[in-house]
Amino acid sequence: MELNELKKTWSKMAPSKELDENQLNTMLSKRTRSLIDRIDRNIKIGFVVLLGLILLFTFDDFIFSPETIEKYYSEMPIPNWVLFLAVFGNVLIVTTFLYFVVKYYRVKRQCDVACDLKGTLKKIIETLILYQRLFYLALASILLAMASAFTTGMYEGLNHNAELQGLQFTDIETSKLILAVLISVLIVVLFGGAIFFFLRWGFRKLYGNYIKKLKATLRELQELE
């Protein structure tokens, strides 16, 4: 809600009263406090969601995928670099979240003592924007690791099937290779895209929407000056 809309709403609620600067500051302060309280709540939700995702990714990397490969492709162990990329992506997303939480509460604690409302809004907005960038960096690393692992699996599978037939990888028909590449790209795009949009939606629900709301409150506060 912009400042003019805020004044208009107030005038409809109390037509005999004029909304002065102090009252506006008080209302904006209460709105900021409400938004910060929601962010605090969503950080706790974020811990639970992140824990669930990390457990899912870890089980897939070290239990589900190895068991599937052992069952159907016992002669094809998972390359160490694939496991490294998977672990690196998980560590990165956990690290970025913990960094955000520490920085957010540090800013909040400092502003409870020394910042005015405007300063508090600016610092919290900066912290959320920084985390947004770090989150997308971590998400990109996870998707890259997943795409690399899947592509490697497809290659090793084709190579393994060729060896079972007494052929070399270079002996596989070009049409079959092209079809395998197209299928790989399609699967990576579909699953990678679904994971990306799901995690982006989750981030926006937990934190992204509050960046816009805090910026709107900051603009309204600047209009009073």
PDB file of N, CA and C in Angstrom, residues 79-126:
ATOM      1  N   PRO A  79      31.134 -42.464 -10.259  1.00  0.00           N
ATOM      2  CA  PRO A  79      32.426 -41.759 -10.191  1.00  0.00           C
ATOM      3  C   PRO A  79      32.503 -40.876  -8.947  1.00  0.00           C
ATOM      4  N   ASN A  80      33.695 -40.787  -8.363  1.00  0.00           N
ATOM      5  CA  ASN A  80      33.876 -39.987  -7.151  1.00  0.00           C
ATOM      6  C   ASN A  80      33.561 -38.510  -7.375  1.00  0.00           C
ATOM      7  N   TRP A  81      33.867 -38.005  -8.588  1.00  0.00           N
ATOM      8  CA  TRP A  81      33.636 -36.580  -8.837  1.00  0.00           C
ATOM      9  C   TRP A  81      32.139 -36.247  -8.848  1.00  0.00           C
ATOM     10  N   VAL A  82      31.310 -37.230  -9.223  1.00  0.00           N
ATOM     11  CA  VAL A  82      29.861 -37.012  -9.194  1.00  0.00           C
ATOM     12  C   VAL A  82      29.382 -36.870  -7.751  1.00  0.00           C
ATOM     13  N   LEU A  83      29.876 -37.753  -6.880  1.00  0.00           N
ATOM     14  CA  LEU A  83      29.529 -37.655  -5.459  1.00  0.00           C
ATOM     15  C   LEU A  83      30.046 -36.348  -4.865  1.00  0.00           C
ATOM     16  N   PHE A  84      31.238 -35.944  -5.299  1.00  0.00           N
ATOM     17  CA  PHE A  84      31.798 -34.678  -4.797  1.00  0.00           C
ATOM     18  C   PHE A  84      30.913 -33.500  -5.169  1.00  0.00           C
ATOM     19  N   LEU A  85      30.463 -33.458  -6.434  1.00  0.00           N
ATOM     20  CA  LEU A  85      29.593 -32.365  -6.869  1.00  0.00           C
ATOM     21  C   LEU A  85      28.288 -32.345  -6.082  1.00  0.00           C
ATOM     22  N   ALA A  86      27.735 -33.526  -5.834  1.00  0.00           N
ATOM     23  CA  ALA A  86      26.482 -33.614  -5.089  1.00  0.00           C
ATOM     24  C   ALA A  86      26.661 -33.105  -3.667  1.00  0.00           C
ATOM     25  N   VAL A  87      27.727 -33.550  -3.012  1.00  0.00           N
ATOM     26  CA  VAL A  87      27.996 -33.107  -1.637  1.00  0.00           C
ATOM     27  C   VAL A  87      28.291 -31.616  -1.615  1.00  0.00           C
ATOM     28  N   PHE A  88      29.058 -31.142  -2.592  1.00  0.00           N
ATOM     29  CA  PHE A  88      29.394 -29.715  -2.659  1.00  0.00           C
ATOM     30  C   PHE A  88      28.137 -28.863  -2.783  1.00  0.00           C
ATOM     31  N   GLY A  89      27.191 -29.282  -3.640  1.00  0.00           N
ATOM     32  CA  GLY A  89      25.940 -28.534  -3.798  1.00  0.00           C
ATOM     33  C   GLY A  89      25.138 -28.488  -2.515  1.00  0.00           C
ATOM     34  N   ASN A  90      25.062 -29.632  -1.810  1.00  0.00           N
ATOM     35  CA  ASN A  90      24.329 -29.676  -0.549  1.00  0.00           C
ATOM     36  C   ASN A  90      24.980 -28.780   0.502  1.00  0.00           C
ATOM     37  N   VAL A  91      26.296 -28.851   0.583  1.00  0.00           N
ATOM     38  CA  VAL A  91      27.026 -28.025   1.559  1.00  0.00           C
ATOM     39  C   VAL A  91      26.852 -26.549   1.235  1.00  0.00           C
ATOM     40  N   LEU A  92      26.884 -26.220  -0.047  1.00  0.00           N
ATOM     41  CA  LEU A  92      26.764 -24.819  -0.454  1.00  0.00           C
ATOM     42  C   LEU A  92      25.408 -24.238  -0.079  1.00  0.00           C
ATOM     43  N   ILE A  93      24.338 -24.982  -0.331  1.00  0.00           N
ATOM     44  CA  ILE A  93      23.011 -24.443  -0.033  1.00  0.00           C
ATOM     45  C   ILE A  93      22.789 -24.328   1.474  1.00  0.00           C
ATOM     46  N   VAL A  94      23.347 -25.270   2.256  1.00  0.00           N
ATOM     47  CA  VAL A  94      23.260 -25.167   3.713  1.00  0.00           C
ATOM     48  C   VAL A  94      24.077 -23.969   4.212  1.00  0.00           C
ATOM     49  N   THR A  95      25.269 -23.803   3.647  1.00  0.00           N
ATOM     50  CA  THR A  95      26.142 -22.703   4.072  1.00  0.00           C
ATOM     51  C   THR A  95      25.515 -21.348   3.787  1.00  0.00           C
ATOM     52  N   THR A  96      24.920 -21.195   2.587  1.00  0.00           N
ATOM     53  CA  THR A  96      24.307 -19.911   2.247  1.00  0.00           C
ATOM     54  C   THR A  96      23.138 -19.597   3.176  1.00  0.00           C
ATOM     55  N   PHE A  97      22.354 -20.620   3.519  1.00  0.00           N
ATOM     56  CA  PHE A  97      21.223 -20.394   4.415  1.00  0.00           C
ATOM     57  C   PHE A  97      21.700 -20.001   5.813  1.00  0.00           C
ATOM     58  N   LEU A  98      22.686 -20.716   6.329  1.00  0.00           N
ATOM     59  CA  LEU A  98      23.209 -20.402   7.659  1.00  0.00           C
ATOM     60  C   LEU A  98      23.855 -19.011   7.675  1.00  0.00           C
ATOM     61  N   TYR A  99      24.530 -18.661   6.583  1.00  0.00           N
ATOM     62  CA  TYR A  99      25.133 -17.326   6.491  1.00  0.00           C
ATOM     63  C   TYR A  99      24.043 -16.254   6.536  1.00  0.00           C
ATOM     64  N   PHE A 100      22.968 -16.487   5.800  1.00  0.00           N
ATOM     65  CA  PHE A 100      21.848 -15.540   5.807  1.00  0.00           C
ATOM     66  C   PHE A 100      21.257 -15.394   7.204  1.00  0.00           C
ATOM     67  N   VAL A 101      21.018 -16.520   7.886  1.00  0.00           N
ATOM     68  CA  VAL A 101      20.406 -16.481   9.215  1.00  0.00           C
ATOM     69  C   VAL A 101      21.286 -15.705  10.189  1.00  0.00           C
ATOM     70  N   VAL A 102      22.595 -15.995  10.176  1.00  0.00           N
ATOM     71  CA  VAL A 102      23.521 -15.304  11.083  1.00  0.00           C
ATOM     72  C   VAL A 102      23.546 -13.814  10.782  1.00  0.00           C
ATOM     73  N   LYS A 103      23.655 -13.460   9.500  1.00  0.00           N
ATOM     74  CA  LYS A 103      23.724 -12.043   9.125  1.00  0.00           C
ATOM     75  C   LYS A 103      22.411 -11.331   9.432  1.00  0.00           C
ATOM     76  N   TYR A 104      21.294 -11.995   9.172  1.00  0.00           N
ATOM     77  CA  TYR A 104      19.983 -11.390   9.417  1.00  0.00           C
ATOM     78  C   TYR A 104      19.804 -11.062  10.893  1.00  0.00           C
ATOM     79  N   TYR A 105      20.085 -12.022  11.764  1.00  0.00           N
ATOM     80  CA  TYR A 105      19.887 -11.780  13.189  1.00  0.00           C
ATOM     81  C   TYR A 105      20.916 -10.798  13.754  1.00  0.00           C
ATOM     82  N   ARG A 106      22.093 -10.761  13.145  1.00  0.00           N
ATOM     83  CA  ARG A 106      23.081  -9.762  13.567  1.00  0.00           C
ATOM     84  C   ARG A 106      22.597  -8.365  13.225  1.00  0.00           C
ATOM     85  N   VAL A 107      22.082  -8.198  11.991  1.00  0.00           N
ATOM     86  CA  VAL A 107      21.532  -6.901  11.582  1.00  0.00           C
ATOM     87  C   VAL A 107      20.347  -6.527  12.461  1.00  0.00           C
ATOM     88  N   LYS A 108      19.480  -7.470  12.711  1.00  0.00           N
ATOM     89  CA  LYS A 108      18.296  -7.211  13.529  1.00  0.00           C
ATOM     90  C   LYS A 108      18.690  -6.794  14.944  1.00  0.00           C
ATOM     91  N   ARG A 109      19.666  -7.484  15.521  1.00  0.00           N
ATOM     92  CA  ARG A 109      20.114  -7.157  16.883  1.00  0.00           C
ATOM     93  C   ARG A 109      20.751  -5.765  16.931  1.00  0.00           C
ATOM     94  N   GLN A 110      21.559  -5.442  15.900  1.00  0.00           N
ATOM     95  CA  GLN A 110      22.186  -4.121  15.855  1.00  0.00           C
ATOM     96  C   GLN A 110      21.149  -3.021  15.706  1.00  0.00           C
ATOM     97  N   CYS A 111      20.149  -3.281  14.861  1.00  0.00           N
ATOM     98  CA  CYS A 111      19.144  -2.248  14.602  1.00  0.00           C
ATOM     99  C   CYS A 111      18.183  -2.077  15.774  1.00  0.00           C
ATOM    100  N   ASP A 112      18.016  -3.092  16.570  1.00  0.00           N
ATOM    101  CA  ASP A 112      17.186  -2.950  17.766  1.00  0.00           C
ATOM    102  C   ASP A 112      17.802  -1.952  18.734  1.00  0.00           C
ATOM    103  N   VAL A 113      19.132  -1.766  18.607  1.00  0.00           N
ATOM    104  CA  VAL A 113      19.845  -0.879  19.530  1.00  0.00           C
ATOM    105  C   VAL A 113      20.132   0.486  18.903  1.00  0.00           C
ATOM    106  N   ALA A 114      20.634   0.479  17.649  1.00  0.00           N
ATOM    107  CA  ALA A 114      21.200   1.713  17.113  1.00  0.00           C
ATOM    108  C   ALA A 114      20.516   2.267  15.863  1.00  0.00           C
ATOM    109  N   CYS A 115      19.657   1.516  15.180  1.00  0.00           N
ATOM    110  CA  CYS A 115      19.099   1.965  13.896  1.00  0.00           C
ATOM    111  C   CYS A 115      17.723   2.602  14.072  1.00  0.00           C
ATOM    112  N   ASP A 116      17.440   3.587  13.201  1.00  0.00           N
ATOM    113  CA  ASP A 116      16.067   4.079  13.119  1.00  0.00           C
ATOM    114  C   ASP A 116      15.289   3.173  12.161  1.00  0.00           C
ATOM    115  N   LEU A 117      14.021   3.462  11.951  1.00  0.00           N
ATOM    116  CA  LEU A 117      13.177   2.601  11.120  1.00  0.00           C
ATOM    117  C   LEU A 117      13.712   2.515   9.692  1.00  0.00           C
ATOM    118  N   LYS A 118      14.130   3.657   9.161  1.00  0.00           N
ATOM    119  CA  LYS A 118      14.650   3.687   7.795  1.00  0.00           C
ATOM    120  C   LYS A 118      15.915   2.844   7.671  1.00  0.00           C
ATOM    121  N   GLY A 119      16.821   2.991   8.627  1.00  0.00           N
ATOM    122  CA  GLY A 119      18.056   2.219   8.610  1.00  0.00           C
ATOM    123  C   GLY A 119      17.794   0.727   8.751  1.00  0.00           C
ATOM    124  N   THR A 120      16.838   0.382   9.599  1.00  0.00           N
ATOM    125  CA  THR A 120      16.480  -1.034   9.780  1.00  0.00           C
ATOM    126  C   THR A 120      15.966  -1.625   8.482  1.00  0.00           C
ATOM    127  N   LEU A 121      15.068  -0.917   7.805  1.00  0.00           N
ATOM    128  CA  LEU A 121      14.519  -1.405   6.544  1.00  0.00           C
ATOM    129  C   LEU A 121      15.614  -1.609   5.504  1.00  0.00           C
ATOM    130  N   LYS A 122      16.510  -0.633   5.377  1.00  0.00           N
ATOM    131  CA  LYS A 122      17.575  -0.726   4.373  1.00  0.00           C
ATOM    132  C   LYS A 122      18.472  -1.924   4.631  1.00  0.00           C
ATOM    133  N   LYS A 123      18.871  -2.117   5.875  1.00  0.00           N
ATOM    134  CA  LYS A 123      19.790  -3.210   6.198  1.00  0.00           C
ATOM    135  C   LYS A 123      19.136  -4.576   6.008  1.00  0.00           C
ATOM    136  N   ILE A 124      17.874  -4.704   6.391  1.00  0.00           N
ATOM    137  CA  ILE A 124      17.192  -5.997   6.225  1.00  0.00           C
ATOM    138  C   ILE A 124      16.943  -6.283   4.748  1.00  0.00           C
ATOM    139  N   ILE A 125      16.588  -5.257   3.970  1.00  0.00           N
ATOM    140  CA  ILE A 125      16.409  -5.437   2.526  1.00  0.00           C
ATOM    141  C   ILE A 125      17.721  -5.877   1.887  1.00  0.00           C
ATOM    142  N   GLU A 126      18.824  -5.226   2.251  1.00  0.00           N
ATOM    143  CA  GLU A 126      20.138  -5.595   1.712  1.00  0.00           C
ATOM    144  C   GLU A 126      20.481  -7.043   2.056  1.00  0.00           C
TER     145      GLU A 126
END
